[in-house]
Amino acid sequence: MSEVHLGNARDPEQLRRMEELQKKGDCHFCGDIGQKHTAPVIKTTENWFVVANDFPYKGSIHHYLVVSRAHITKISEVRTDARIELFEVAHWLETKLDVNGFSFFVRSGNMSLTGATLDHLHFHFLVGAEKPKNAKFPDDNLLVTLGYKEK
């Protein structure tokens, strides 16, 4: 069972699915690889699988999840061989998508601090558009919650 943080859901359908998982005591990323996603799994390795995010960040061109096949919750639990393989998967995505830049990030630990919705280790591979010359913050930025400001 993976914990969920309902308050961090960004979409009504995402919230509905999370509530369903919570009732079942189920983890969205465990079980048959990709069976709980609407998009197909595009790559599987010994330690990871890659799937398009069902709820991509608004304005992103590409938003994929690189998900641990083992039910782990912290980056400190990733074995050395899996860390090496993780970067091989990121390189594969960069090449497959033929992108000139991307963001690759993880949320690890207390979801009340990180903005995460699900406590099962996964990385976000995110591609946005090229920055326009007249870009304004925050209107033209992809907004991603990575944590919260101290008040």
PDB file of C-alpha atoms in Angstrom:
ATOM      1  CA  MET A   1       0.000   0.000   0.000  1.00  0.00           C
ATOM      2  CA  SER A   2       1.219   3.432  -0.888  1.00  0.00           C
ATOM      3  CA  GLU A   3       0.115   6.517   0.950  1.00  0.00           C
ATOM      4  CA  VAL A   4      -1.615   9.248  -1.025  1.00  0.00           C
ATOM      5  CA  HIS A   5      -1.882  12.965  -0.318  1.00  0.00           C
ATOM      6  CA  LEU A   6      -5.308  13.973  -1.604  1.00  0.00           C
ATOM      7  CA  GLY A   7      -4.676  17.670  -1.002  1.00  0.00           C
ATOM      8  CA  ASN A   8      -1.911  17.687  -3.622  1.00  0.00           C
ATOM      9  CA  ALA A   9      -4.111  16.433  -6.488  1.00  0.00           C
ATOM     10  CA  ARG A  10      -4.161  18.826  -9.466  1.00  0.00           C
ATOM     11  CA  ASP A  11      -7.148  17.438 -11.367  1.00  0.00           C
ATOM     12  CA  PRO A  12     -10.635  16.190 -10.375  1.00  0.00           C
ATOM     13  CA  GLU A  13     -10.083  12.856 -12.149  1.00  0.00           C
ATOM     14  CA  GLN A  14      -6.714  12.446 -10.441  1.00  0.00           C
ATOM     15  CA  LEU A  15      -8.396  13.069  -7.081  1.00  0.00           C
ATOM     16  CA  ARG A  16     -11.125  10.519  -7.893  1.00  0.00           C
ATOM     17  CA  ARG A  17      -8.537   7.852  -8.755  1.00  0.00           C
ATOM     18  CA  MET A  18      -6.529   8.608  -5.626  1.00  0.00           C
ATOM     19  CA  GLU A  19      -9.628   8.290  -3.429  1.00  0.00           C
ATOM     20  CA  GLU A  20     -10.411   4.946  -5.100  1.00  0.00           C
ATOM     21  CA  LEU A  21      -6.868   3.691  -4.462  1.00  0.00           C
ATOM     22  CA  GLN A  22      -7.044   4.832  -0.853  1.00  0.00           C
ATOM     23  CA  LYS A  23     -10.319   2.931  -0.309  1.00  0.00           C
ATOM     24  CA  LYS A  24      -8.828  -0.227  -1.853  1.00  0.00           C
ATOM     25  CA  GLY A  25      -5.549   0.121   0.040  1.00  0.00           C
ATOM     26  CA  ASP A  26      -3.810  -0.131  -3.344  1.00  0.00           C
ATOM     27  CA  CYS A  27      -0.731   1.480  -4.889  1.00  0.00           C
ATOM     28  CA  HIS A  28      -1.121   3.104  -8.298  1.00  0.00           C
ATOM     29  CA  PHE A  29       2.316   1.944  -9.444  1.00  0.00           C
ATOM     30  CA  CYS A  30       2.380  -1.597  -8.011  1.00  0.00           C
ATOM     31  CA  GLY A  31       1.003  -4.730  -9.629  1.00  0.00           C
ATOM     32  CA  ASP A  32       0.988  -5.424 -13.344  1.00  0.00           C
ATOM     33  CA  ILE A  33       3.131  -2.756 -14.931  1.00  0.00           C
ATOM     34  CA  GLY A  34       1.038  -0.006 -16.432  1.00  0.00           C
ATOM     35  CA  GLN A  35      -2.360  -1.606 -15.847  1.00  0.00           C
ATOM     36  CA  LYS A  36      -3.597   1.419 -13.896  1.00  0.00           C
ATOM     37  CA  HIS A  37      -2.540   4.018 -16.496  1.00  0.00           C
ATOM     38  CA  THR A  38      -4.485   5.196 -19.515  1.00  0.00           C
ATOM     39  CA  ALA A  39      -1.263   5.580 -21.541  1.00  0.00           C
ATOM     40  CA  PRO A  40       0.796   2.527 -22.515  1.00  0.00           C
ATOM     41  CA  VAL A  41       4.127   1.756 -20.887  1.00  0.00           C
ATOM     42  CA  ILE A  42       6.784   2.697 -23.453  1.00  0.00           C
ATOM     43  CA  LYS A  43       9.848   1.133 -21.802  1.00  0.00           C
ATOM     44  CA  THR A  44      10.529  -1.431 -19.121  1.00  0.00           C
ATOM     45  CA  THR A  45      13.879  -2.268 -17.551  1.00  0.00           C
ATOM     46  CA  GLU A  46      14.867  -4.432 -14.621  1.00  0.00           C
ATOM     47  CA  ASN A  47      14.255  -1.595 -12.139  1.00  0.00           C
ATOM     48  CA  TRP A  48      12.061   1.005 -13.891  1.00  0.00           C
ATOM     49  CA  PHE A  49       9.172   1.511 -16.258  1.00  0.00           C
ATOM     50  CA  VAL A  50       8.278   4.595 -18.292  1.00  0.00           C
ATOM     51  CA  VAL A  51       4.751   5.832 -18.926  1.00  0.00           C
ATOM     52  CA  ALA A  52       3.259   9.135 -20.042  1.00  0.00           C
ATOM     53  CA  ASN A  53       1.795  11.021 -17.086  1.00  0.00           C
ATOM     54  CA  ASP A  54      -2.008  10.676 -17.077  1.00  0.00           C
ATOM     55  CA  PHE A  55      -2.133  14.210 -15.634  1.00  0.00           C
ATOM     56  CA  PRO A  56       0.662  16.178 -17.348  1.00  0.00           C
ATOM     57  CA  TYR A  57       1.603  19.617 -16.113  1.00  0.00           C
ATOM     58  CA  LYS A  58      -0.342  22.302 -17.942  1.00  0.00           C
ATOM     59  CA  GLY A  59       1.582  23.583 -20.938  1.00  0.00           C
ATOM     60  CA  SER A  60       4.142  20.759 -21.050  1.00  0.00           C
ATOM     61  CA  ILE A  61       5.081  19.239 -24.398  1.00  0.00           C
ATOM     62  CA  HIS A  62       6.193  15.922 -22.876  1.00  0.00           C
ATOM     63  CA  HIS A  63       5.613  14.655 -19.351  1.00  0.00           C
ATOM     64  CA  TYR A  64       6.702  11.096 -18.605  1.00  0.00           C
ATOM     65  CA  LEU A  65       7.062   9.214 -15.345  1.00  0.00           C
ATOM     66  CA  VAL A  66      10.027   6.935 -14.690  1.00  0.00           C
ATOM     67  CA  VAL A  67       8.662   4.638 -12.000  1.00  0.00           C
ATOM     68  CA  SER A  68      10.464   2.241  -9.682  1.00  0.00           C
ATOM     69  CA  ARG A  69       9.284  -1.322 -10.230  1.00  0.00           C
ATOM     70  CA  ALA A  70      10.019  -2.006  -6.553  1.00  0.00           C
ATOM     71  CA  HIS A  71       7.697  -0.411  -4.032  1.00  0.00           C
ATOM     72  CA  ILE A  72      10.145   2.012  -2.479  1.00  0.00           C
ATOM     73  CA  THR A  73       9.407   5.496  -1.225  1.00  0.00           C
ATOM     74  CA  LYS A  74      12.759   7.236  -0.751  1.00  0.00           C
ATOM     75  CA  ILE A  75      15.630   7.946  -3.088  1.00  0.00           C
ATOM     76  CA  SER A  76      17.953   6.553  -0.410  1.00  0.00           C
ATOM     77  CA  GLU A  77      16.422   3.112  -1.072  1.00  0.00           C
ATOM     78  CA  VAL A  78      17.547   3.002  -4.723  1.00  0.00           C
ATOM     79  CA  ARG A  79      20.298   0.434  -5.249  1.00  0.00           C
ATOM     80  CA  THR A  80      23.491   1.387  -7.113  1.00  0.00           C
ATOM     81  CA  ASP A  81      22.605  -0.666 -10.204  1.00  0.00           C
ATOM     82  CA  ALA A  82      19.156   0.956 -10.321  1.00  0.00           C
ATOM     83  CA  ARG A  83      20.688   4.462 -10.074  1.00  0.00           C
ATOM     84  CA  ILE A  84      22.873   3.737 -13.090  1.00  0.00           C
ATOM     85  CA  GLU A  85      19.923   2.302 -14.974  1.00  0.00           C
ATOM     86  CA  LEU A  86      17.801   5.366 -14.098  1.00  0.00           C
ATOM     87  CA  PHE A  87      20.179   7.673 -15.960  1.00  0.00           C
ATOM     88  CA  GLU A  88      20.283   5.249 -18.881  1.00  0.00           C
ATOM     89  CA  VAL A  89      16.468   5.505 -19.037  1.00  0.00           C
ATOM     90  CA  ALA A  90      16.618   9.332 -18.920  1.00  0.00           C
ATOM     91  CA  HIS A  91      19.161   9.271 -21.756  1.00  0.00           C
ATOM     92  CA  TRP A  92      16.903   6.898 -23.721  1.00  0.00           C
ATOM     93  CA  LEU A  93      13.942   9.287 -23.309  1.00  0.00           C
ATOM     94  CA  GLU A  94      16.053  12.288 -24.350  1.00  0.00           C
ATOM     95  CA  THR A  95      17.135  10.430 -27.489  1.00  0.00           C
ATOM     96  CA  LYS A  96      13.729   8.922 -28.286  1.00  0.00           C
ATOM     97  CA  LEU A  97      11.970  12.275 -27.984  1.00  0.00           C
ATOM     98  CA  ASP A  98      14.844  14.116 -29.712  1.00  0.00           C
ATOM     99  CA  VAL A  99      14.709  17.011 -27.259  1.00  0.00           C
ATOM    100  CA  ASN A 100      17.293  19.725 -26.702  1.00  0.00           C
ATOM    101  CA  GLY A 101      16.508  20.126 -23.017  1.00  0.00           C
ATOM    102  CA  PHE A 102      14.403  18.677 -20.241  1.00  0.00           C
ATOM    103  CA  SER A 103      13.839  18.719 -16.498  1.00  0.00           C
ATOM    104  CA  PHE A 104      14.207  15.525 -14.481  1.00  0.00           C
ATOM    105  CA  PHE A 105      13.065  15.641 -10.894  1.00  0.00           C
ATOM    106  CA  VAL A 106      11.872  13.565  -7.980  1.00  0.00           C
ATOM    107  CA  ARG A 107       9.930  14.175  -4.823  1.00  0.00           C
ATOM    108  CA  SER A 108      11.138  12.054  -1.937  1.00  0.00           C
ATOM    109  CA  GLY A 109       9.894  11.936   1.619  1.00  0.00           C
ATOM    110  CA  ASN A 110       7.098  13.736   3.425  1.00  0.00           C
ATOM    111  CA  MET A 111       4.422  14.604   0.837  1.00  0.00           C
ATOM    112  CA  SER A 112       3.273  17.565   2.941  1.00  0.00           C
ATOM    113  CA  LEU A 113       6.672  19.115   2.207  1.00  0.00           C
ATOM    114  CA  THR A 114       7.162  18.072  -1.441  1.00  0.00           C
ATOM    115  CA  GLY A 115       3.782  18.486  -3.155  1.00  0.00           C
ATOM    116  CA  ALA A 116       3.717  14.799  -4.131  1.00  0.00           C
ATOM    117  CA  THR A 117       0.459  12.915  -4.476  1.00  0.00           C
ATOM    118  CA  LEU A 118       1.679   9.312  -4.202  1.00  0.00           C
ATOM    119  CA  ASP A 119       4.335   7.777  -1.960  1.00  0.00           C
ATOM    120  CA  HIS A 120       5.952   5.409  -4.479  1.00  0.00           C
ATOM    121  CA  LEU A 121       9.284   6.560  -5.892  1.00  0.00           C
ATOM    122  CA  HIS A 122       9.010   7.972  -9.406  1.00  0.00           C
ATOM    123  CA  PHE A 123      10.805  10.625 -11.421  1.00  0.00           C
ATOM    124  CA  HIS A 124       9.273  13.229 -13.723  1.00  0.00           C
ATOM    125  CA  PHE A 125      10.789  13.747 -17.180  1.00  0.00           C
ATOM    126  CA  LEU A 126       9.371  17.086 -18.303  1.00  0.00           C
ATOM    127  CA  VAL A 127       9.802  19.060 -21.525  1.00  0.00           C
ATOM    128  CA  GLY A 128       8.439  22.543 -22.046  1.00  0.00           C
ATOM    129  CA  ALA A 129       8.562  24.911 -24.997  1.00  0.00           C
ATOM    130  CA  GLU A 130      11.416  27.265 -25.750  1.00  0.00           C
ATOM    131  CA  LYS A 131      11.264  30.444 -23.691  1.00  0.00           C
ATOM    132  CA  PRO A 132       9.727  33.282 -25.718  1.00  0.00           C
ATOM    133  CA  LYS A 133      11.609  36.594 -25.781  1.00  0.00           C
ATOM    134  CA  ASN A 134       8.682  38.367 -24.118  1.00  0.00           C
ATOM    135  CA  ALA A 135       8.042  35.647 -21.494  1.00  0.00           C
ATOM    136  CA  LYS A 136       6.514  36.795 -18.223  1.00  0.00           C
ATOM    137  CA  PHE A 137       6.759  35.007 -14.925  1.00  0.00           C
ATOM    138  CA  PRO A 138       4.622  33.192 -13.880  1.00  0.00           C
ATOM    139  CA  ASP A 139       2.211  33.462 -16.844  1.00  0.00           C
ATOM    140  CA  ASP A 140       4.494  31.734 -19.357  1.00  0.00           C
ATOM    141  CA  ASN A 141       6.208  29.232 -17.025  1.00  0.00           C
ATOM    142  CA  LEU A 142       5.292  25.621 -16.399  1.00  0.00           C
ATOM    143  CA  LEU A 143       4.361  25.702 -12.748  1.00  0.00           C
ATOM    144  CA  VAL A 144       5.445  22.660 -10.784  1.00  0.00           C
ATOM    145  CA  THR A 145       5.031  22.278  -7.036  1.00  0.00           C
ATOM    146  CA  LEU A 146       8.316  21.094  -5.574  1.00  0.00           C
ATOM    147  CA  GLY A 147       7.659  22.293  -2.062  1.00  0.00           C
ATOM    148  CA  TYR A 148       6.108  25.098  -0.075  1.00  0.00           C
ATOM    149  CA  LYS A 149       7.327  28.444   1.211  1.00  0.00           C
ATOM    150  CA  GLU A 150       7.779  28.895   4.924  1.00  0.00           C
ATOM    151  CA  LYS A 151       5.302  31.390   6.356  1.00  0.00           C
TER     152      LYS A 151
END
